[in-house]
XYZ file of C-alpha atoms in Angstrom:
568
model
C -15.697 -37.451 16.782
C -12.886 -37.200 14.240
C -14.024 -40.538 12.806
C -17.590 -39.255 12.328
C -16.297 -36.121 10.660
C -14.114 -38.217 8.400
C -17.081 -40.410 7.432
C -19.294 -37.397 6.637
C -16.563 -35.861 4.561
C -16.021 -39.170 2.781
C -19.728 -39.711 1.985
C -20.120 -36.161 0.671
C -17.152 -36.488 -1.671
C -18.122 -39.961 -2.869
C -21.523 -38.610 -3.882
C -19.795 -35.979 -5.997
C -17.248 -38.537 -7.328
C -14.316 -36.169 -6.649
C -12.621 -38.398 -4.112
C -12.872 -41.422 -6.393
C -11.105 -39.550 -9.176
C -8.206 -38.257 -7.099
C -7.475 -41.633 -5.452
C -7.888 -43.771 -8.596
C -6.862 -46.594 -9.069
C -6.978 -47.047 -5.289
C -10.169 -46.688 -3.286
C -10.748 -43.791 -0.877
C -11.098 -46.176 2.056
C -7.490 -47.264 1.586
C -6.225 -43.732 2.304
C -5.840 -42.023 5.671
C -7.565 -38.759 6.497
C -4.378 -36.710 6.107
C -3.639 -38.294 2.721
C -7.148 -37.503 1.484
C -6.843 -33.888 2.603
C -3.503 -33.531 0.777
C -4.898 -35.083 -2.423
C -7.961 -32.849 -2.378
C -5.943 -29.682 -1.703
C -3.650 -30.462 -4.623
C -6.692 -31.117 -6.825
C -8.931 -28.224 -5.801
C -6.286 -25.587 -5.038
C -3.157 -26.386 -7.056
C -0.097 -24.240 -6.457
C 0.318 -21.675 -9.258
C 3.162 -22.265 -11.703
C 6.026 -19.892 -10.991
C 6.740 -19.511 -14.729
C 3.217 -18.297 -15.473
C 3.223 -16.010 -12.429
C 6.547 -14.489 -13.479
C 5.131 -13.903 -16.967
C 2.193 -11.985 -15.469
C 4.599 -10.090 -13.219
C 6.890 -9.056 -16.101
C 3.918 -7.929 -18.231
C 2.370 -5.760 -15.500
C 2.774 -2.066 -16.269
C 1.254 0.884 -14.488
C -2.262 1.479 -15.740
C -3.755 4.823 -16.644
C -5.149 6.540 -13.553
C -3.338 4.129 -11.210
C -1.201 5.756 -8.523
C 2.336 4.594 -7.885
C 1.375 3.275 -4.440
C -1.403 1.168 -5.987
C 0.974 -0.059 -8.695
C 3.575 -1.135 -6.108
C 0.902 -2.992 -4.127
C -0.172 -4.897 -7.253
C 3.440 -5.817 -8.061
C 3.934 -7.233 -4.547
C 0.724 -9.220 -4.893
C 1.841 -10.704 -8.227
C 5.274 -11.583 -6.782
C 3.842 -13.874 -4.070
C 3.986 -17.042 -6.208
C 6.966 -16.054 -8.388
C 9.584 -17.641 -6.071
C 12.020 -14.748 -6.485
C 13.465 -15.445 -3.022
C 16.618 -13.355 -2.435
C 16.197 -11.377 -5.681
C 12.676 -10.166 -4.777
C 13.633 -6.522 -4.121
C 15.744 -6.385 -7.287
C 12.865 -7.762 -9.404
C 10.377 -5.320 -7.820
C 12.772 -2.418 -8.508
C 13.250 -3.378 -12.174
C 9.514 -3.853 -12.774
C 8.708 -0.560 -11.040
C 11.173 1.368 -13.216
C 10.279 -0.389 -16.494
C 6.505 -0.257 -15.956
C 6.351 3.397 -14.898
C 3.906 5.517 -16.947
C 5.458 8.871 -15.996
C 8.442 9.508 -18.267
C 10.015 12.175 -16.040
C 9.957 9.880 -12.973
C 11.304 6.976 -15.034
C 14.164 9.141 -16.327
C 14.975 10.248 -12.772
C 15.103 6.623 -11.562
C 17.305 5.540 -14.470
C 19.800 8.294 -13.693
C 20.100 7.222 -10.035
C 23.280 5.350 -9.165
C 23.031 2.207 -6.976
C 19.245 2.352 -7.012
C 17.523 0.051 -4.500
C 13.839 -0.856 -4.374
C 13.261 1.187 -1.235
C 14.972 4.229 -2.737
C 13.021 3.821 -5.991
C 9.736 3.760 -4.052
C 10.732 6.830 -2.042
C 11.752 8.846 -5.128
C 8.674 7.775 -7.140
C 6.175 8.642 -4.409
C 7.896 11.968 -3.716
C 7.955 13.025 -7.391
C 4.323 11.953 -7.863
C 3.331 14.036 -4.847
C 5.320 17.040 -6.112
C 3.690 16.811 -9.555
C 0.233 16.659 -7.975
C 0.973 19.635 -5.723
C 2.331 21.645 -8.659
C -0.845 20.967 -10.652
C -2.998 22.118 -7.751
C -0.947 25.296 -7.321
C -1.157 26.111 -11.032
C -4.920 25.630 -11.083
C -5.229 27.819 -7.994
C -3.159 30.569 -9.594
C -5.390 30.487 -12.660
C -8.473 30.846 -10.455
C -6.953 33.779 -8.547
C -6.086 35.645 -11.745
C -9.696 35.632 -12.925
C -10.133 32.290 -14.683
C -13.551 30.691 -14.261
C -13.801 26.961 -13.611
C -17.008 25.906 -15.307
C -18.959 23.300 -13.355
C -20.469 20.372 -15.218
C -23.789 20.371 -13.343
C -26.339 22.442 -15.194
C -28.626 24.762 -13.305
C -32.334 23.899 -13.233
C -34.388 26.472 -15.149
C -36.540 28.695 -13.002
C -39.604 27.989 -15.046
C -39.590 25.048 -17.392
C -42.691 26.357 -19.181
C -41.156 29.768 -19.896
C -41.264 30.865 -23.501
C -37.910 32.576 -23.625
C -37.746 32.327 -27.388
C -40.852 34.500 -27.702
C -39.352 37.385 -25.739
C -37.090 39.977 -27.194
C -33.669 39.989 -25.536
C -33.691 43.761 -25.105
C -36.892 43.678 -22.993
C -36.113 40.603 -20.817
C -34.538 41.030 -17.369
C -32.386 38.049 -16.338
C -33.230 36.633 -12.904
C -29.745 35.184 -12.557
C -27.839 38.489 -12.516
C -30.579 41.202 -12.604
C -29.096 42.301 -15.895
C -30.797 43.007 -19.207
C -30.053 42.352 -22.855
C -29.994 38.555 -22.562
C -32.139 35.645 -21.421
C -31.541 33.491 -18.358
C -30.550 30.602 -20.632
C -27.754 32.690 -22.190
C -26.575 34.235 -18.905
C -22.923 33.665 -18.152
C -23.772 33.176 -14.461
C -26.094 30.202 -14.973
C -23.495 27.793 -13.519
C -22.226 30.151 -10.800
C -22.639 29.339 -7.100
C -24.252 32.138 -5.090
C -22.129 33.458 -2.206
C -25.306 34.171 -0.202
C -27.356 30.948 -0.367
C -24.730 28.570 -1.854
C -27.152 27.532 -4.600
C -26.104 27.291 -8.219
C -27.707 29.305 -10.991
C -27.419 32.961 -9.916
C -25.158 35.475 -8.186
C -25.449 37.173 -4.807
C -26.713 40.399 -6.380
C -29.808 38.622 -7.737
C -30.349 36.234 -4.788
C -33.890 36.180 -3.361
C -33.066 34.103 -0.280
C -32.543 35.553 3.161
C -28.833 36.013 3.918
C -27.256 33.286 5.986
C -26.061 34.108 9.462
C -22.645 32.674 10.202
C -22.641 30.158 13.033
C -19.491 29.645 15.069
C -19.197 27.367 18.020
C -16.070 29.132 19.275
C -14.001 32.120 18.152
C -11.254 31.429 15.617
C -8.048 33.414 15.631
C -6.377 34.357 12.387
C -2.660 34.880 12.079
C -0.915 36.626 9.190
C 1.885 34.572 7.629
C 4.250 36.619 5.407
C 6.671 33.925 4.358
C 9.416 33.767 1.804
C 9.488 30.550 -0.201
C 7.247 28.440 -2.445
C 4.388 26.397 -1.004
C 0.791 26.519 0.177
C 1.433 28.836 3.108
C 4.703 30.151 1.743
C 5.067 33.236 -0.401
C 6.614 32.876 -3.844
C 10.192 34.044 -4.411
C 9.145 35.818 -7.594
C 6.498 37.854 -5.746
C 8.961 39.131 -3.189
C 11.916 39.487 -5.598
C 14.103 37.558 -3.153
C 17.082 35.376 -3.935
C 18.880 32.753 -1.874
C 21.341 35.335 -0.527
C 18.469 37.245 1.152
C 17.443 34.287 3.321
C 18.744 34.149 6.913
C 19.103 30.619 8.289
C 19.126 29.795 12.000
C 20.813 26.559 13.142
C 19.348 24.990 16.273
C 18.244 21.650 17.725
C 14.641 20.460 17.864
C 14.091 17.532 20.233
C 17.822 16.871 20.059
C 17.931 16.814 16.215
C 19.987 19.444 14.363
C 17.672 21.554 12.225
C 17.824 24.646 10.061
C 14.989 27.183 10.060
C 14.465 30.297 7.987
C 14.223 33.464 10.054
C 10.958 35.245 9.193
C 9.945 38.239 11.329
C 6.745 38.556 9.274
C 5.469 35.204 10.535
C 3.502 35.366 13.781
C 4.150 31.677 14.606
C 6.815 29.089 13.799
C 5.735 26.479 11.258
C 7.085 23.330 9.596
C 5.773 21.214 6.709
C 4.270 17.878 7.751
C 6.519 15.759 5.514
C 9.670 17.365 6.986
C 8.305 16.920 10.524
C 7.530 13.218 9.968
C 10.931 12.653 8.384
C 12.743 14.111 11.408
C 10.558 13.147 14.350
C 8.478 10.215 13.102
C 4.867 9.739 14.097
C 3.764 12.036 16.916
C 0.318 13.040 18.033
C -0.652 16.661 17.472
C -3.037 18.678 19.565
C -5.845 20.489 17.798
C -4.712 23.914 16.550
C -6.440 26.979 18.023
C -5.902 29.267 15.039
C -6.139 29.494 11.275
C -3.163 30.904 9.384
C -3.567 33.553 6.714
C -0.994 34.357 4.036
C -0.221 37.808 2.651
C -2.437 36.893 -0.348
C -5.408 36.347 2.023
C -5.390 32.543 1.712
C -6.618 30.714 4.803
C -4.676 27.631 5.891
C -5.679 25.346 8.737
C -2.659 23.680 10.367
C -2.560 19.906 10.681
C -1.802 20.308 14.362
C 0.419 21.851 16.982
C 3.114 20.178 19.093
C 5.525 21.358 21.791
C 9.186 20.810 20.895
C 12.371 21.169 22.912
C 14.444 23.917 21.271
C 18.184 24.218 22.005
C 20.128 27.308 20.940
C 23.485 28.565 22.276
C 23.483 26.290 25.363
C 19.929 27.360 26.253
C 16.814 25.194 26.132
C 13.172 26.183 25.610
C 9.851 24.364 25.234
C 7.987 26.123 22.420
C 4.930 25.395 20.227
C 5.490 24.382 16.598
C 2.609 24.501 14.106
C 2.622 21.770 11.448
C 1.057 22.544 8.045
C 0.192 20.047 5.349
C 2.367 21.566 2.627
C 5.093 24.141 2.506
C 8.722 24.978 1.972
C 11.444 25.362 4.619
C 10.644 25.519 8.334
C 10.056 29.093 9.532
C 11.161 30.646 12.799
C 8.469 33.197 13.612
C 7.905 35.988 16.087
C 6.536 33.707 18.839
C 9.943 32.000 19.128
C 11.844 35.274 18.698
C 10.195 36.570 21.887
C 11.668 33.615 23.798
C 15.030 32.959 22.101
C 17.757 35.651 22.265
C 19.463 35.225 18.901
C 23.141 35.988 18.390
C 22.670 38.818 15.905
C 26.388 39.518 15.510
C 27.031 36.018 14.202
C 23.907 36.089 12.049
C 24.759 39.465 10.518
C 28.359 38.476 9.860
C 27.412 35.181 8.210
C 24.736 36.825 6.063
C 27.096 39.585 4.938
C 29.796 37.034 4.095
C 27.392 35.198 1.761
C 26.074 38.421 0.267
C 29.384 39.919 -0.888
C 30.524 36.842 -2.791
C 30.601 37.919 -6.439
C 32.323 36.057 -9.255
C 32.779 37.232 -12.828
C 32.680 35.050 -15.931
C 36.327 35.812 -16.669
C 37.377 34.606 -13.206
C 35.473 31.335 -13.678
C 36.951 30.720 -17.127
C 40.438 31.436 -15.855
C 39.909 29.136 -12.862
C 38.792 26.227 -15.070
C 40.959 26.923 -18.112
C 42.094 23.274 -18.169
C 38.578 22.310 -19.234
C 38.917 24.329 -22.450
C 42.167 22.880 -23.776
C 42.092 21.633 -27.374
C 42.596 17.962 -26.476
C 39.680 15.527 -26.133
C 38.647 15.183 -22.498
C 38.122 11.923 -20.607
C 35.333 11.032 -18.209
C 36.837 9.694 -14.988
C 35.558 6.609 -13.222
C 32.951 5.732 -15.882
C 33.283 3.251 -18.761
C 30.802 2.195 -21.433
C 29.815 -1.452 -21.678
C 28.218 -3.135 -24.688
C 26.047 -6.246 -24.500
C 25.500 -8.708 -27.368
C 22.450 -10.809 -28.175
C 24.757 -13.475 -29.536
C 28.540 -13.573 -29.838
C 28.850 -14.135 -33.577
C 31.944 -12.196 -34.747
C 31.775 -10.594 -38.174
C 34.798 -9.533 -40.216
C 34.269 -7.176 -43.174
C 37.168 -6.177 -45.406
C 38.260 -2.559 -45.759
C 36.537 -0.396 -48.348
C 38.402 1.576 -50.989
C 39.030 5.226 -50.090
C 39.165 7.792 -52.892
C 42.589 9.279 -53.580
C 41.315 12.793 -52.828
C 40.453 11.762 -49.217
C 43.182 9.221 -48.601
C 45.735 11.694 -47.245
C 43.170 13.285 -44.916
C 42.011 9.874 -43.662
C 45.605 8.837 -42.947
C 46.221 12.133 -41.146
C 43.106 11.637 -38.986
C 44.087 8.044 -38.154
C 47.529 9.204 -37.042
C 45.981 11.961 -34.899
C 43.518 9.593 -33.205
C 46.270 7.084 -32.552
C 48.532 9.759 -31.093
C 45.876 10.999 -28.641
C 45.018 7.448 -27.542
C 41.594 7.130 -29.114
C 42.760 4.352 -31.488
C 45.233 1.523 -30.995
C 46.871 -0.354 -33.905
C 46.230 -4.135 -33.757
C 47.459 -7.050 -35.878
C 44.406 -9.314 -35.823
C 40.781 -9.328 -34.632
C 37.678 -11.499 -34.978
C 35.602 -8.350 -35.431
C 36.299 -5.822 -38.182
C 34.092 -2.934 -39.345
C 34.715 -0.875 -42.504
C 35.032 2.893 -42.087
C 33.055 5.746 -43.650
C 35.016 9.035 -43.908
C 32.760 12.107 -43.481
C 34.020 15.439 -44.818
C 33.571 18.285 -42.292
C 33.028 21.998 -42.988
C 36.600 22.916 -42.092
C 37.967 20.499 -44.719
C 39.038 17.742 -42.317
C 37.393 14.327 -42.143
C 35.619 12.446 -39.379
C 36.147 8.697 -39.350
C 33.011 6.696 -38.548
C 32.662 2.936 -38.488
C 29.852 1.419 -40.545
C 28.691 -0.669 -37.578
C 25.255 -1.316 -39.085
C 26.798 -4.128 -41.143
C 28.663 -5.747 -38.232
C 27.945 -4.888 -34.594
C 24.556 -3.121 -34.456
C 22.404 -6.090 -35.656
C 23.605 -8.280 -32.748
C 23.814 -5.496 -30.146
C 21.453 -5.179 -27.173
C 20.671 -1.491 -27.728
C 20.517 0.559 -24.537
C 17.251 2.441 -24.082
C 17.346 5.854 -22.414
C 14.997 8.742 -23.354
C 16.328 12.033 -24.639
C 14.829 15.104 -22.910
C 11.660 16.479 -24.494
C 11.417 20.138 -25.389
C 8.764 20.657 -22.671
C 11.104 19.194 -20.031
C 13.937 21.439 -21.195
C 11.825 24.605 -20.992
C 10.520 23.570 -17.559
C 14.046 23.050 -16.186
C 15.396 26.392 -17.428
C 12.193 28.325 -16.770
C 12.796 31.675 -15.079
C 16.386 31.957 -16.258
C 17.664 35.448 -17.019
C 21.236 34.643 -18.126
C 22.377 31.654 -20.179
C 25.640 29.914 -21.028
C 25.970 27.329 -23.804
C 28.695 24.670 -23.794
C 29.405 22.444 -26.787
C 31.312 19.294 -25.833
C 34.051 18.457 -28.313
C 33.565 14.986 -29.850
C 31.444 13.981 -26.873
C 31.345 10.228 -27.524
C 35.134 10.051 -27.707
C 35.339 11.404 -24.141
C 33.745 8.190 -22.809
C 36.178 5.261 -22.331
C 35.067 1.759 -23.331
C 35.338 -1.258 -21.046
C 38.371 -3.411 -21.814
C 36.234 -6.462 -22.674
C 34.294 -4.509 -25.320
C 37.189 -2.917 -27.206
C 37.524 -5.770 -29.695
C 33.919 -5.161 -30.823
C 34.966 -1.656 -31.935
C 37.759 -2.733 -34.305
C 37.727 -0.860 -37.620
C 39.249 -2.016 -40.898
C 41.061 0.638 -42.945
C 43.336 0.674 -45.961
C 46.190 0.962 -43.430
C 45.133 -2.093 -41.392
C 43.148 -2.719 -38.206
C 42.605 -0.165 -35.454
C 40.732 -0.650 -32.189
C 38.735 2.105 -30.457
C 39.563 2.743 -26.799
C 36.583 5.109 -26.500
C 32.961 5.130 -27.585
C 32.840 5.407 -31.364
C 30.383 7.232 -33.602
C 27.872 4.941 -35.297
C 27.233 2.567 -32.361
C 23.463 2.149 -31.884
C 23.769 2.351 -28.091
C 26.040 5.415 -28.076
C 23.331 8.151 -27.737
C 21.524 6.420 -24.851
C 24.747 5.529 -23.015
C 26.096 9.064 -23.360
C 22.833 10.779 -22.318
C 22.520 8.585 -19.229
C 26.154 9.208 -18.335
C 26.065 12.999 -18.722
C 22.818 13.270 -16.730
C 24.392 11.198 -13.977
C 27.366 13.571 -13.884
C 25.203 16.725 -13.849
C 22.745 15.344 -11.307
C 22.027 17.866 -8.561
C 23.203 20.920 -10.526
C 20.216 23.317 -10.801
C 19.389 25.289 -13.934
C 21.279 22.879 -16.192
C 20.017 20.926 -19.194
C 22.046 18.770 -21.581
C 21.089 17.052 -24.840
C 23.920 14.805 -26.037
C 26.863 17.191 -26.628
C 24.996 20.509 -26.119
C 24.625 21.957 -22.636
C 22.694 25.018 -21.399
C 23.249 26.582 -17.956
C 21.073 29.340 -16.518
C 19.931 31.013 -13.302
C 17.278 33.456 -12.121
C 19.987 36.000 -11.297
C 23.453 36.641 -12.669
C 25.013 35.381 -9.433
C 22.953 32.173 -9.464
C 23.828 31.626 -13.134
C 27.556 31.930 -12.430
C 27.275 29.590 -9.422
C 25.586 26.930 -11.565
C 28.179 27.402 -14.316
C 31.009 26.931 -11.813
C 29.402 23.715 -10.504
C 29.225 22.351 -14.057
C 32.835 23.205 -14.861
């Protein structure tokens, strides 16, 4: 049977001349069946070239309208024939970060230390979801405050043969709103959906349909949820004028996992956001909820499901229902659990009072961190700047003549920089950059190297975005008190890697000096410094820094001082 199949296959390919071509100069009959199959596979389905596939992979950026999950899937598909092998995850991470369309997500990924592909995916998807949720909440707030979302579908005219132009507006009665003084075509309710018949083109007041009777298969219970943090079923902090010190946290175990829930006596049931539930307990099946939640602002929220959890508190165990909602803030411990769990109110009251009385003044903070404000140039610990060259082609430029009026000030500044360790005197160097003395307002001079004639043309310039004004306002939005910190000679606070110091050699009328710290005039200096300072301030809320200027704020005076202390 295999022989007959081979013969049929052979005859078919001979008729099309393909087999003759791939076996030339030999005849097809001289080849075995396996050899013919291999030749034809190589001819009809050749293996893609890894170089071309890597080119397509490196050129693939996130397209407009494409979600991050879709973009990641496309990158994995393109990487199949790239032969990355052990470096696959590293290549996927780099392409994900470099091809990202969202600048704020890209900046967040670049500031992350020891970023892996899995962590990059997790951060990107989370930030994309947060941005989408924030947009939905903002649009909802606009609708609740009276904004009208105009629908694109136009209402069909009641009578296409009407001669509205022949009527006087003061004698026409509009069938859309039962109002006068305008025609139906000019009525502002022509795109409105009727609350009675659900048809577009009129309002309930002018509806001529019989009112609908609500049909319910089973009764639905509504539960009021008066909650205290941002989210879909969570009240806003600004609406309740609450701060973090007003929140009471309860520590307990859910299914053996330590958890923290916010005590909320205004909540009839205990709830948790779905993403937090999945993160702690993985995939579990929910039973269908028997109620619809209602917030204090009369919003109706249908839970994703309900599940019984094992609750442990003070050596006691309970099996209690937990309602899971699609979106929300912290988990809430409601009245249904309070009826079952006897809380230790003495401990709770003592802990809450201890956090409430903590008050710190600005003078106490400044006195505590007075070493930060000494006149010497500070030094970043554990971080060094590295410079990368396109080609190692040393360039030596002789020293430029300094005017006699500035010579004494330049020599004084060189001695000061050498004394504080910023500069080191050297006898020879393959690199040498002339200096440019800049006269400051106080009469002293700042020494800058003219690196555009030596180092900058052959330097691989680091790329890192500076914060936009919209991002700055968004980060400090809601602040009531502000502190501004100006970093003294910020670049000089960043040490340079030992291998790169020779690149920063300057040529003066007093000989060669080598920078031990990042110098002014380096093309990569702004990006390196901005990335470094954002890495240091990562996780500090209410803080924004642009190069050497820093702003710290908070919604309350206490929160502002806490953020300031974290920065210092």
